[in-house]
CSV table of C-alpha atoms in Angstrom, one decimal:
chain,number,residue,atom,x,y,z
A,2,LYS,CA,-17.6,1.9,-7.1
A,3,HIS,CA,-16.6,3.7,-3.9
A,4,ARG,CA,-16.8,0.5,-1.9
A,5,TYR,CA,-13.6,-0.8,-3.7
A,6,LEU,CA,-11.8,1.7,-1.4
A,7,THR,CA,-14.1,2.1,1.6
A,8,SER,CA,-14.4,-1.7,2.3
A,9,GLY,CA,-10.8,-1.7,3.3
A,10,PHE,CA,-11.7,0.3,6.4
A,11,LEU,CA,-14.4,-2.1,7.5
A,12,HIS,CA,-13.9,-5.3,9.5
A,13,GLY,CA,-16.0,-8.3,10.4
A,14,SER,CA,-15.1,-8.5,14.1
A,15,LEU,CA,-12.9,-7.1,16.7
A,16,LEU,CA,-10.5,-10.0,16.2
A,17,HIS,CA,-10.3,-9.2,12.5
A,18,LEU,CA,-9.5,-5.6,13.3
A,19,TYR,CA,-6.9,-6.6,16.0
A,20,MET,CA,-5.1,-9.0,13.6
A,21,ASN,CA,-4.8,-6.3,10.9
A,22,LEU,CA,-3.6,-3.7,13.4
A,23,ARG,CA,-1.0,-6.1,14.7
A,24,ALA,CA,0.2,-6.8,11.2
A,25,LEU,CA,0.6,-3.1,10.6
A,26,LEU,CA,2.6,-2.7,13.8
A,27,THR,CA,5.0,-5.5,12.7
A,28,LEU,CA,6.0,-3.7,9.6
A,29,PRO,CA,9.5,-2.1,9.8
A,30,SER,CA,9.6,1.6,10.6
A,31,TRP,CA,11.9,2.3,7.6
A,32,LEU,CA,9.1,1.5,5.3
A,33,GLU,CA,7.2,4.6,6.3
A,34,ASN,CA,9.9,6.9,7.7
A,35,GLY,CA,12.6,6.1,5.2
A,36,ILE,CA,10.6,5.8,1.9
A,37,GLY,CA,8.2,8.6,2.8
A,38,LYS,CA,4.6,8.9,4.0
A,39,GLY,CA,3.3,9.9,0.6
A,40,VAL,CA,4.4,6.7,-1.2
A,41,TYR,CA,3.5,4.6,1.9
A,42,LEU,CA,-0.1,5.9,2.1
A,43,SER,CA,-0.5,5.8,-1.7
A,44,ALA,CA,0.6,2.1,-1.8
A,45,TYR,CA,-1.8,1.3,1.0
A,46,LEU,CA,-4.8,2.9,-0.7
A,47,VAL,CA,-4.1,1.6,-4.2
A,48,ALA,CA,-3.6,-1.9,-2.8
A,49,ILE,CA,-7.0,-1.9,-1.2
A,50,VAL,CA,-8.6,-1.1,-4.5
A,51,THR,CA,-6.4,-3.6,-6.5
A,52,GLY,CA,-7.0,-6.3,-3.9
A,53,ASN,CA,-10.8,-5.8,-4.2
A,54,ILE,CA,-10.6,-5.9,-8.0
A,55,ALA,CA,-8.7,-9.1,-7.9
A,56,HIS,CA,-11.1,-10.6,-5.4
A,57,THR,CA,-14.0,-9.7,-7.5
A,58,PHE,CA,-12.6,-11.2,-10.7
A,59,SER,CA,-11.7,-14.4,-8.9
A,60,SER,CA,-15.2,-14.8,-7.5
A,61,LEU,CA,-17.4,-13.5,-10.3
A,62,GLY,CA,-15.3,-12.8,-13.3
A,63,TYR,CA,-16.6,-9.2,-13.6
A,64,LEU,CA,-16.7,-6.1,-11.5
A,65,SER,CA,-19.5,-6.1,-8.9
A,66,ALA,CA,-19.6,-4.4,-5.6
A,67,SER,CA,-21.6,-7.3,-4.2
A,68,SER,CA,-18.6,-9.6,-4.1
A,69,LEU,CA,-16.2,-7.2,-2.3
A,70,SER,CA,-14.3,-8.4,0.7
A,71,ILE,CA,-13.8,-6.3,3.9
A,72,GLY,CA,-10.7,-5.6,5.9
A,73,ALA,CA,-7.4,-3.9,5.5
A,74,SER,CA,-5.4,-7.0,4.5
A,75,GLY,CA,-5.2,-6.0,0.9
A,76,GLY,CA,-3.7,-2.7,1.9
A,77,ILE,CA,-1.3,-4.3,4.3
A,78,LEU,CA,-0.2,-6.8,1.6
A,79,GLY,CA,0.3,-3.7,-0.6
A,80,LEU,CA,2.8,-2.4,2.0
A,81,TYR,CA,4.6,-5.7,1.7
A,82,GLY,CA,4.7,-5.2,-2.1
A,83,LEU,CA,6.0,-1.7,-1.5
A,84,MET,CA,8.7,-3.2,0.7
A,85,LEU,CA,9.7,-5.7,-2.0
A,86,ALA,CA,9.9,-3.0,-4.7
A,87,SER,CA,12.1,-0.8,-2.4
A,88,LEU,CA,14.4,-3.7,-1.5
A,89,MET,CA,14.7,-4.6,-5.2
A,90,LYS,CA,15.6,-1.0,-6.1
A,91,MET,CA,18.1,-0.9,-3.3
A,92,GLY,CA,19.7,-4.1,-4.6
A,93,ASN,CA,19.1,-6.0,-1.3
A,94,ALA,CA,18.3,-9.4,-2.8
A,95,LEU,CA,18.5,-11.3,0.5
A,96,ALA,CA,15.9,-9.1,2.2
A,97,ALA,CA,13.7,-9.1,-0.9
A,98,SER,CA,13.7,-12.9,-1.0
A,99,SER,CA,12.6,-13.0,2.6
A,100,VAL,CA,9.6,-10.8,1.7
A,101,LEU,CA,8.7,-13.2,-1.1
A,102,LYS,CA,8.9,-16.2,1.3
A,103,GLN,CA,6.5,-14.4,3.7
A,104,MET,CA,4.1,-13.9,0.9
A,105,ILE,CA,4.2,-17.5,-0.2
A,106,TRP,CA,3.6,-18.6,3.4
A,107,LEU,CA,0.6,-16.2,3.7
A,108,ILE,CA,-0.9,-17.6,0.5
A,109,GLY,CA,-0.5,-21.2,1.9
A,110,PHE,CA,-2.1,-20.0,5.1
A,111,GLY,CA,-5.0,-18.6,3.1
A,112,PHE,CA,-5.8,-22.0,1.7
A,113,LEU,CA,-6.1,-23.5,5.2
A,114,VAL,CA,-8.2,-20.8,6.8
A,115,PRO,CA,-11.8,-20.2,5.6
A,116,ASN,CA,-13.0,-16.7,4.5
A,117,VAL,CA,-9.5,-15.6,3.5
A,118,SER,CA,-9.2,-14.0,0.1
A,119,ASN,CA,-6.0,-15.1,-1.5
A,120,ALA,CA,-6.9,-13.2,-4.6
A,121,GLY,CA,-7.4,-10.0,-2.6
A,122,HIS,CA,-4.0,-10.5,-0.9
A,123,ILE,CA,-2.2,-11.1,-4.2
A,124,GLY,CA,-4.0,-8.2,-5.9
A,125,GLY,CA,-3.0,-5.9,-3.0
A,126,PHE,CA,0.6,-7.1,-3.0
A,127,ILE,CA,0.9,-6.4,-6.8
A,128,GLY,CA,-0.8,-3.0,-6.4
A,129,GLY,CA,1.7,-2.0,-3.7
A,130,TRP,CA,4.6,-3.3,-5.6
A,131,LEU,CA,3.6,-1.3,-8.7
A,132,VAL,CA,3.4,1.9,-6.6
A,133,GLY,CA,6.7,1.3,-5.0
A,134,TYR,CA,8.5,0.4,-8.3
A,135,LEU,CA,7.0,3.2,-10.4
A,136,PHE,CA,6.7,6.0,-7.9
A,137,GLY,CA,9.1,5.1,-5.1
A,138,PRO,CA,12.5,6.7,-4.8
A,139,GLY,CA,15.6,5.5,-6.5
A,140,TYR,CA,18.8,5.0,-4.6
A,141,MET,CA,22.2,6.6,-5.0
A,142,ASN,CA,25.7,6.0,-3.6
A,143,ALA,CA,27.1,8.7,-1.4
A,144,PHE,CA,30.6,9.0,0.1
A,145,SER,CA,30.7,9.2,3.9
A,146,ARG,CA,33.3,11.9,3.6
A,147,ASP,CA,33.6,14.9,1.3
A,148,LYS,CA,37.1,14.5,-0.1
A,149,GLY,CA,37.3,18.1,-1.1
A,150,THR,CA,36.7,19.6,2.3
A,151,GLY,CA,37.6,16.8,4.6
A,152,ARG,CA,34.2,17.2,6.3
A,153,TYR,CA,32.3,14.2,7.3
A,154,TYR,CA,28.8,13.6,5.9
A,155,VAL,CA,26.0,13.6,8.6
A,156,ASP,CA,23.8,10.6,8.0
A,157,ARG,CA,20.2,11.6,8.9
A,158,VAL,CA,18.5,8.4,7.7
A,159,ASP,CA,16.7,6.3,10.2
A,160,GLU,CA,18.8,3.6,11.8
A,161,ASP,CA,16.5,0.8,10.6
A,162,PHE,CA,16.6,2.2,7.1
A,163,ARG,CA,20.4,2.3,7.2
A,164,LEU,CA,20.6,-1.3,8.3
A,165,VAL,CA,18.5,-2.4,5.3
A,166,MET,CA,20.1,-0.1,2.7
A,167,GLY,CA,23.7,-0.6,3.8
A,168,PRO,CA,26.4,2.1,4.1
A,169,GLY,CA,26.5,5.0,1.7
A,170,ILE,CA,23.1,4.4,0.1
A,171,LEU,CA,20.6,7.2,0.1
A,172,PRO,CA,17.0,7.5,-1.2
A,173,ASP,CA,16.6,9.9,-4.1
A,174,TYR,CA,13.1,10.8,-5.4
A,175,GLY,CA,14.7,12.5,-8.3
A,176,ARG,CA,15.5,9.0,-9.5
A,177,ALA,CA,11.9,7.7,-9.2
A,178,ILE,CA,10.5,6.4,-12.6
A,179,PHE,CA,7.5,8.8,-12.2
A,180,PRO,CA,6.8,11.5,-9.7
A,181,LEU,CA,4.1,10.5,-7.3
A,182,LYS,CA,1.8,13.4,-8.4
A,183,TYR,CA,1.5,11.5,-11.8
A,184,LEU,CA,-0.4,8.7,-9.9
A,185,TYR,CA,-3.0,11.1,-8.6
A,186,MET,CA,-3.2,13.0,-11.9
A,187,GLY,CA,-4.0,9.6,-13.6
A,188,ILE,CA,-6.6,8.7,-11.0
A,189,ALA,CA,-8.2,12.2,-11.4
A,190,ALA,CA,-8.3,11.8,-15.2
A,191,VAL,CA,-10.0,8.4,-15.0
A,192,MET,CA,-12.6,9.7,-12.5
A,193,LEU,CA,-13.4,12.7,-14.6
A,194,SER,CA,-13.7,10.7,-17.8
A,195,ARG,CA,-16.2,8.2,-16.3
A,196,PRO,CA,-19.5,9.7,-15.1
A,197,GLU,CA,-20.1,6.9,-12.5
A,198,MET,CA,-16.8,7.6,-10.9
A,199,ARG,CA,-17.3,11.3,-10.5
A,200,MET,CA,-19.7,10.5,-7.6
A,201,ILE,CA,-17.1,8.5,-5.7
A,202,PRO,CA,-15.9,11.5,-3.5
A,203,TRP,CA,-19.5,12.4,-2.7
A,204,ALA,CA,-20.4,8.8,-1.9
A,205,ILE,CA,-17.5,8.5,0.5
A,206,TRP,CA,-18.4,11.7,2.2
A,207,LYS,CA,-22.0,10.6,2.4
A,208,GLY,CA,-21.1,7.3,4.0
A,209,MET,CA,-18.9,9.0,6.5
A,210,THR,CA,-21.4,11.7,7.6
A,211,GLU,CA,-24.5,9.6,7.3
A,212,PRO,CA,-23.5,5.9,7.9
A,213,GLY,CA,-25.9,3.4,6.4
A,214,THR,CA,-27.6,5.7,3.9
A,215,MET,CA,-25.7,4.4,0.9
A,216,SER,CA,-26.4,0.7,1.7
A,217,GLY,CA,-30.0,1.3,2.8
A,218,ILE,CA,-29.4,-0.1,6.2
A,219,ARG,CA,-30.3,3.2,7.9
A,220,SER,CA,-33.8,3.2,6.4
A,221,LEU,CA,-34.4,-0.4,7.6
A,222,ILE,CA,-33.3,0.6,11.1
A,223,SER,CA,-35.4,3.7,11.3
């Protein structure tokens, strides 16, 4: 089960790794700096898992680690889903439609290129969107000047974020549908309730400290 997450950190070639790193670098800075690193990282990790689940269902119809894909594209598409959810909550319909068009283009590209998992991309996109919509900040209107004191409000939001949000709009985590901690509380509850999932942290640690032992490759080499 741990491979539904860890496979997102493996790549089939240096070109595969380069393309995913380049895709990460092209994402706007406001997505991480403006929304917050907690939601950003959560969307990325959740999207890797949901992307792998979607890929597995599309290929076998049931969960099996043998059908997992590798690469960070599911997580990256999750960040696009996070971007869409954030733009929708901001009320920026024009930018949100642009993200959807990019997603449609990517799916079309996936049908033309072999060994690309459209199901993994769509699953990752939906996973990231859900994290952004449910756990991302809400947005509030703020006056640029305090009418009572005559003092001007100092806008500390990133410039890229301000360009997307428009004047007078601020992120407010108090307006999130659910606090982010509820996501991790839910994940912990599921892991504790299922015996096979309680071993996931140990399996991840084992794979990091002793590469190849979980798959059996290390025994074949030695």
